[in-house]
Amino acid sequence: MLAGLWWITFTICGIWGQVLVPGVDFFAPGMAVSLRWQKPYVTVILAVVWVAVQEGAGGLAFGYGILWYFTLFALLTLGRWLLDPGSFQFQALLGLTLGVAHFLLLYLMAMLEVRAFPLKRVLFECMLQTLTYPLLWYLADNLFPERLKRHEEPT
């Protein structure tokens, strides 16, 4: 029950954050926290909910949210083989990579939809994503209740 309440609160705060700072994914740090401390099925459920929120609220055609979370999942999974997922350095590197991924995915979607690509705005969003992700991860990881953490690190 505590886990459900925590993730509902996290999701509501994430929606609120995305309303205040458009172009920044406030759910991404939650995926990192969930992959690290929760069972895999919890992460899948959360990702489905967050993709539905992203796709429903976004202005792009269907697919950006799926590509975004697939990219995030792949980066988190591959990165855990090389670095400690609990380190701020890993999360900062991931934030930088997500900033680049945001640019590439938005460019891809704009080209597929034959839309204008507002370069300055997108670069600003990428910079914000790069800077905010590690800070949001740090906050979420430290606020995640200790009694909900699986203490055996997955290999």
PDB file of C-alpha atoms in Angstrom:
ATOM      1  CA  MET A   1       0.000   0.000   0.000  1.00  0.00           C
ATOM      2  CA  LEU A   2       2.842   2.379   0.862  1.00  0.00           C
ATOM      3  CA  ALA A   3       4.460   1.696  -2.509  1.00  0.00           C
ATOM      4  CA  GLY A   4       1.220   2.470  -4.330  1.00  0.00           C
ATOM      5  CA  LEU A   5       0.761   5.723  -2.447  1.00  0.00           C
ATOM      6  CA  TRP A   6       4.362   6.719  -3.053  1.00  0.00           C
ATOM      7  CA  TRP A   7       4.161   6.086  -6.807  1.00  0.00           C
ATOM      8  CA  ILE A   8       0.784   7.840  -7.110  1.00  0.00           C
ATOM      9  CA  THR A   9       2.232  10.855  -5.304  1.00  0.00           C
ATOM     10  CA  PHE A  10       5.340  10.715  -7.491  1.00  0.00           C
ATOM     11  CA  THR A  11       3.200  10.578 -10.646  1.00  0.00           C
ATOM     12  CA  ILE A  12       1.038  13.517  -9.544  1.00  0.00           C
ATOM     13  CA  CYS A  13       4.166  15.556  -8.734  1.00  0.00           C
ATOM     14  CA  GLY A  14       5.621  14.539 -12.112  1.00  0.00           C
ATOM     15  CA  ILE A  15       2.518  15.727 -13.959  1.00  0.00           C
ATOM     16  CA  TRP A  16       2.607  18.991 -12.022  1.00  0.00           C
ATOM     17  CA  GLY A  17       6.316  19.413 -12.810  1.00  0.00           C
ATOM     18  CA  GLN A  18       5.758  18.823 -16.510  1.00  0.00           C
ATOM     19  CA  VAL A  19       3.004  21.425 -16.551  1.00  0.00           C
ATOM     20  CA  LEU A  20       5.357  23.950 -14.946  1.00  0.00           C
ATOM     21  CA  VAL A  21       8.431  23.056 -17.041  1.00  0.00           C
ATOM     22  CA  PRO A  22       7.301  21.778 -20.460  1.00  0.00           C
ATOM     23  CA  GLY A  23       9.798  19.662 -22.344  1.00  0.00           C
ATOM     24  CA  VAL A  24      11.338  18.087 -19.230  1.00  0.00           C
ATOM     25  CA  ASP A  25      10.385  14.537 -18.286  1.00  0.00           C
ATOM     26  CA  PHE A  26       9.833  14.395 -14.548  1.00  0.00           C
ATOM     27  CA  PHE A  27       8.984  10.671 -14.691  1.00  0.00           C
ATOM     28  CA  ALA A  28      12.387   9.539 -15.987  1.00  0.00           C
ATOM     29  CA  PRO A  29      14.077   9.580 -12.552  1.00  0.00           C
ATOM     30  CA  GLY A  30      11.229   7.443 -11.267  1.00  0.00           C
ATOM     31  CA  MET A  31      12.092   4.741 -13.760  1.00  0.00           C
ATOM     32  CA  ALA A  32      15.684   4.720 -12.514  1.00  0.00           C
ATOM     33  CA  VAL A  33      14.508   4.490  -8.898  1.00  0.00           C
ATOM     34  CA  SER A  34      11.977   1.787  -9.710  1.00  0.00           C
ATOM     35  CA  LEU A  35      14.472  -0.310 -11.680  1.00  0.00           C
ATOM     36  CA  ARG A  36      16.915  -0.105  -8.818  1.00  0.00           C
ATOM     37  CA  TRP A  37      14.654  -0.698  -5.839  1.00  0.00           C
ATOM     38  CA  GLN A  38      11.463  -2.379  -7.030  1.00  0.00           C
ATOM     39  CA  LYS A  39      10.564  -5.606  -8.785  1.00  0.00           C
ATOM     40  CA  PRO A  40      10.613  -5.422 -12.612  1.00  0.00           C
ATOM     41  CA  TYR A  41       6.829  -5.714 -12.991  1.00  0.00           C
ATOM     42  CA  VAL A  42       6.396  -2.501 -10.956  1.00  0.00           C
ATOM     43  CA  THR A  43       8.614  -0.648 -13.432  1.00  0.00           C
ATOM     44  CA  VAL A  44       6.612  -2.037 -16.365  1.00  0.00           C
ATOM     45  CA  ILE A  45       3.320  -0.880 -14.822  1.00  0.00           C
ATOM     46  CA  LEU A  46       4.732   2.569 -14.075  1.00  0.00           C
ATOM     47  CA  ALA A  47       6.183   2.884 -17.575  1.00  0.00           C
ATOM     48  CA  VAL A  48       2.821   2.021 -19.151  1.00  0.00           C
ATOM     49  CA  VAL A  49       1.067   4.653 -17.027  1.00  0.00           C
ATOM     50  CA  TRP A  50       3.727   7.289 -17.748  1.00  0.00           C
ATOM     51  CA  VAL A  51       3.715   6.543 -21.492  1.00  0.00           C
ATOM     52  CA  ALA A  52      -0.074   6.953 -21.482  1.00  0.00           C
ATOM     53  CA  VAL A  53       0.272  10.316 -19.712  1.00  0.00           C
ATOM     54  CA  GLN A  54       3.033  11.459 -22.089  1.00  0.00           C
ATOM     55  CA  GLU A  55       1.222  10.344 -25.227  1.00  0.00           C
ATOM     56  CA  GLY A  56      -2.120  11.761 -24.087  1.00  0.00           C
ATOM     57  CA  ALA A  57      -0.775  15.141 -23.036  1.00  0.00           C
ATOM     58  CA  GLY A  58       1.863  15.601 -25.727  1.00  0.00           C
ATOM     59  CA  GLY A  59       1.481  17.495 -28.951  1.00  0.00           C
ATOM     60  CA  LEU A  60       3.352  14.997 -31.102  1.00  0.00           C
ATOM     61  CA  ALA A  61       1.980  12.004 -32.934  1.00  0.00           C
ATOM     62  CA  PHE A  62       1.792   8.689 -31.115  1.00  0.00           C
ATOM     63  CA  GLY A  63       5.183   7.122 -30.543  1.00  0.00           C
ATOM     64  CA  TYR A  64       7.442   9.677 -28.886  1.00  0.00           C
ATOM     65  CA  GLY A  65       6.704   8.458 -25.354  1.00  0.00           C
ATOM     66  CA  ILE A  66       7.275   4.839 -26.303  1.00  0.00           C
ATOM     67  CA  LEU A  67      10.595   5.655 -27.967  1.00  0.00           C
ATOM     68  CA  TRP A  68      11.607   7.871 -25.023  1.00  0.00           C
ATOM     69  CA  TYR A  69      10.962   5.247 -22.342  1.00  0.00           C
ATOM     70  CA  PHE A  70      12.479   2.468 -24.435  1.00  0.00           C
ATOM     71  CA  THR A  71      15.619   4.607 -24.806  1.00  0.00           C
ATOM     72  CA  LEU A  72      15.647   5.360 -21.077  1.00  0.00           C
ATOM     73  CA  PHE A  73      15.187   1.689 -20.190  1.00  0.00           C
ATOM     74  CA  ALA A  74      17.972   0.635 -22.578  1.00  0.00           C
ATOM     75  CA  LEU A  75      20.356   3.282 -21.213  1.00  0.00           C
ATOM     76  CA  LEU A  76      19.615   2.331 -17.608  1.00  0.00           C
ATOM     77  CA  THR A  77      20.001  -1.379 -18.286  1.00  0.00           C
ATOM     78  CA  LEU A  78      23.203  -1.072 -20.301  1.00  0.00           C
ATOM     79  CA  GLY A  79      24.650   1.544 -17.975  1.00  0.00           C
ATOM     80  CA  ARG A  80      24.219  -0.689 -14.926  1.00  0.00           C
ATOM     81  CA  TRP A  81      26.700  -3.128 -16.439  1.00  0.00           C
ATOM     82  CA  LEU A  82      29.384  -0.452 -16.565  1.00  0.00           C
ATOM     83  CA  LEU A  83      28.689   1.876 -13.640  1.00  0.00           C
ATOM     84  CA  ASP A  84      27.009   1.901 -10.255  1.00  0.00           C
ATOM     85  CA  PRO A  85      23.342   2.877 -10.795  1.00  0.00           C
ATOM     86  CA  GLY A  86      23.342   4.537  -7.369  1.00  0.00           C
ATOM     87  CA  SER A  87      26.125   6.964  -8.203  1.00  0.00           C
ATOM     88  CA  PHE A  88      25.417  10.586  -8.971  1.00  0.00           C
ATOM     89  CA  GLN A  89      28.059  10.471 -11.746  1.00  0.00           C
ATOM     90  CA  PHE A  90      26.159   7.725 -13.560  1.00  0.00           C
ATOM     91  CA  GLN A  91      22.916   9.652 -13.254  1.00  0.00           C
ATOM     92  CA  ALA A  92      24.587  12.884 -14.461  1.00  0.00           C
ATOM     93  CA  LEU A  93      25.965  11.033 -17.495  1.00  0.00           C
ATOM     94  CA  LEU A  94      22.523   9.583 -18.070  1.00  0.00           C
ATOM     95  CA  GLY A  95      21.033  13.088 -17.839  1.00  0.00           C
ATOM     96  CA  LEU A  96      23.437  14.272 -20.539  1.00  0.00           C
ATOM     97  CA  THR A  97      22.555  11.295 -22.709  1.00  0.00           C
ATOM     98  CA  LEU A  98      18.847  11.944 -22.190  1.00  0.00           C
ATOM     99  CA  GLY A  99      19.344  15.553 -23.274  1.00  0.00           C
ATOM    100  CA  VAL A 100      20.846  14.318 -26.539  1.00  0.00           C
ATOM    101  CA  ALA A 101      18.146  11.656 -26.903  1.00  0.00           C
ATOM    102  CA  HIS A 102      15.451  14.310 -26.395  1.00  0.00           C
ATOM    103  CA  PHE A 103      16.917  16.335 -29.255  1.00  0.00           C
ATOM    104  CA  LEU A 104      17.203  13.344 -31.594  1.00  0.00           C
ATOM    105  CA  LEU A 105      13.729  11.992 -30.840  1.00  0.00           C
ATOM    106  CA  LEU A 106      12.075  15.395 -31.241  1.00  0.00           C
ATOM    107  CA  TYR A 107      13.931  15.930 -34.504  1.00  0.00           C
ATOM    108  CA  LEU A 108      12.853  12.488 -35.730  1.00  0.00           C
ATOM    109  CA  MET A 109       9.220  13.097 -34.791  1.00  0.00           C
ATOM    110  CA  ALA A 110       9.205  16.583 -36.343  1.00  0.00           C
ATOM    111  CA  MET A 111      10.608  15.236 -39.599  1.00  0.00           C
ATOM    112  CA  LEU A 112       8.119  12.346 -39.693  1.00  0.00           C
ATOM    113  CA  GLU A 113       5.229  14.746 -39.099  1.00  0.00           C
ATOM    114  CA  VAL A 114       6.646  17.368 -41.481  1.00  0.00           C
ATOM    115  CA  ARG A 115       6.566  19.978 -38.717  1.00  0.00           C
ATOM    116  CA  ALA A 116       8.717  22.956 -37.953  1.00  0.00           C
ATOM    117  CA  PHE A 117      11.608  22.237 -35.599  1.00  0.00           C
ATOM    118  CA  PRO A 118      12.113  25.182 -33.195  1.00  0.00           C
ATOM    119  CA  LEU A 119      15.843  24.665 -32.656  1.00  0.00           C
ATOM    120  CA  LYS A 120      16.377  27.227 -29.864  1.00  0.00           C
ATOM    121  CA  ARG A 121      13.445  25.965 -27.818  1.00  0.00           C
ATOM    122  CA  VAL A 122      14.436  22.331 -28.268  1.00  0.00           C
ATOM    123  CA  LEU A 123      18.049  23.043 -27.296  1.00  0.00           C
ATOM    124  CA  PHE A 124      16.806  24.833 -24.178  1.00  0.00           C
ATOM    125  CA  GLU A 125      14.593  21.843 -23.305  1.00  0.00           C
ATOM    126  CA  CYS A 126      17.557  19.504 -23.832  1.00  0.00           C
ATOM    127  CA  MET A 127      19.702  21.606 -21.521  1.00  0.00           C
ATOM    128  CA  LEU A 128      16.950  21.602 -18.886  1.00  0.00           C
ATOM    129  CA  GLN A 129      16.535  17.824 -19.196  1.00  0.00           C
ATOM    130  CA  THR A 130      20.296  17.361 -18.821  1.00  0.00           C
ATOM    131  CA  LEU A 131      20.485  19.557 -15.722  1.00  0.00           C
ATOM    132  CA  THR A 132      17.294  18.529 -13.967  1.00  0.00           C
ATOM    133  CA  TYR A 133      17.423  14.753 -14.428  1.00  0.00           C
ATOM    134  CA  PRO A 134      20.284  14.038 -11.985  1.00  0.00           C
ATOM    135  CA  LEU A 135      18.840  16.433  -9.415  1.00  0.00           C
ATOM    136  CA  LEU A 136      15.377  14.903  -9.670  1.00  0.00           C
ATOM    137  CA  TRP A 137      16.884  11.414  -9.481  1.00  0.00           C
ATOM    138  CA  TYR A 138      18.819  12.342  -6.343  1.00  0.00           C
ATOM    139  CA  LEU A 139      15.691  13.759  -4.746  1.00  0.00           C
ATOM    140  CA  ALA A 140      13.504  10.766  -5.707  1.00  0.00           C
ATOM    141  CA  ASP A 141      16.123   8.212  -4.654  1.00  0.00           C
ATOM    142  CA  ASN A 142      16.565   9.839  -1.242  1.00  0.00           C
ATOM    143  CA  LEU A 143      12.831  10.288  -0.671  1.00  0.00           C
ATOM    144  CA  PHE A 144      12.007   6.703  -1.666  1.00  0.00           C
ATOM    145  CA  PRO A 145      10.985   4.914   1.567  1.00  0.00           C
ATOM    146  CA  GLU A 146      13.718   2.704   2.978  1.00  0.00           C
ATOM    147  CA  ARG A 147      11.337  -0.116   3.828  1.00  0.00           C
ATOM    148  CA  LEU A 148      10.277  -0.425   0.170  1.00  0.00           C
ATOM    149  CA  LYS A 149      13.820  -0.972  -1.097  1.00  0.00           C
ATOM    150  CA  ARG A 150      14.963  -4.403  -2.180  1.00  0.00           C
ATOM    151  CA  HIS A 151      18.401  -4.550  -0.650  1.00  0.00           C
ATOM    152  CA  GLU A 152      19.811  -7.250  -2.861  1.00  0.00           C
ATOM    153  CA  GLU A 153      21.167  -5.415  -5.887  1.00  0.00           C
ATOM    154  CA  PRO A 154      20.201  -7.138  -9.156  1.00  0.00           C
ATOM    155  CA  THR A 155      23.129  -8.482 -11.151  1.00  0.00           C
TER     156      THR A 155
END
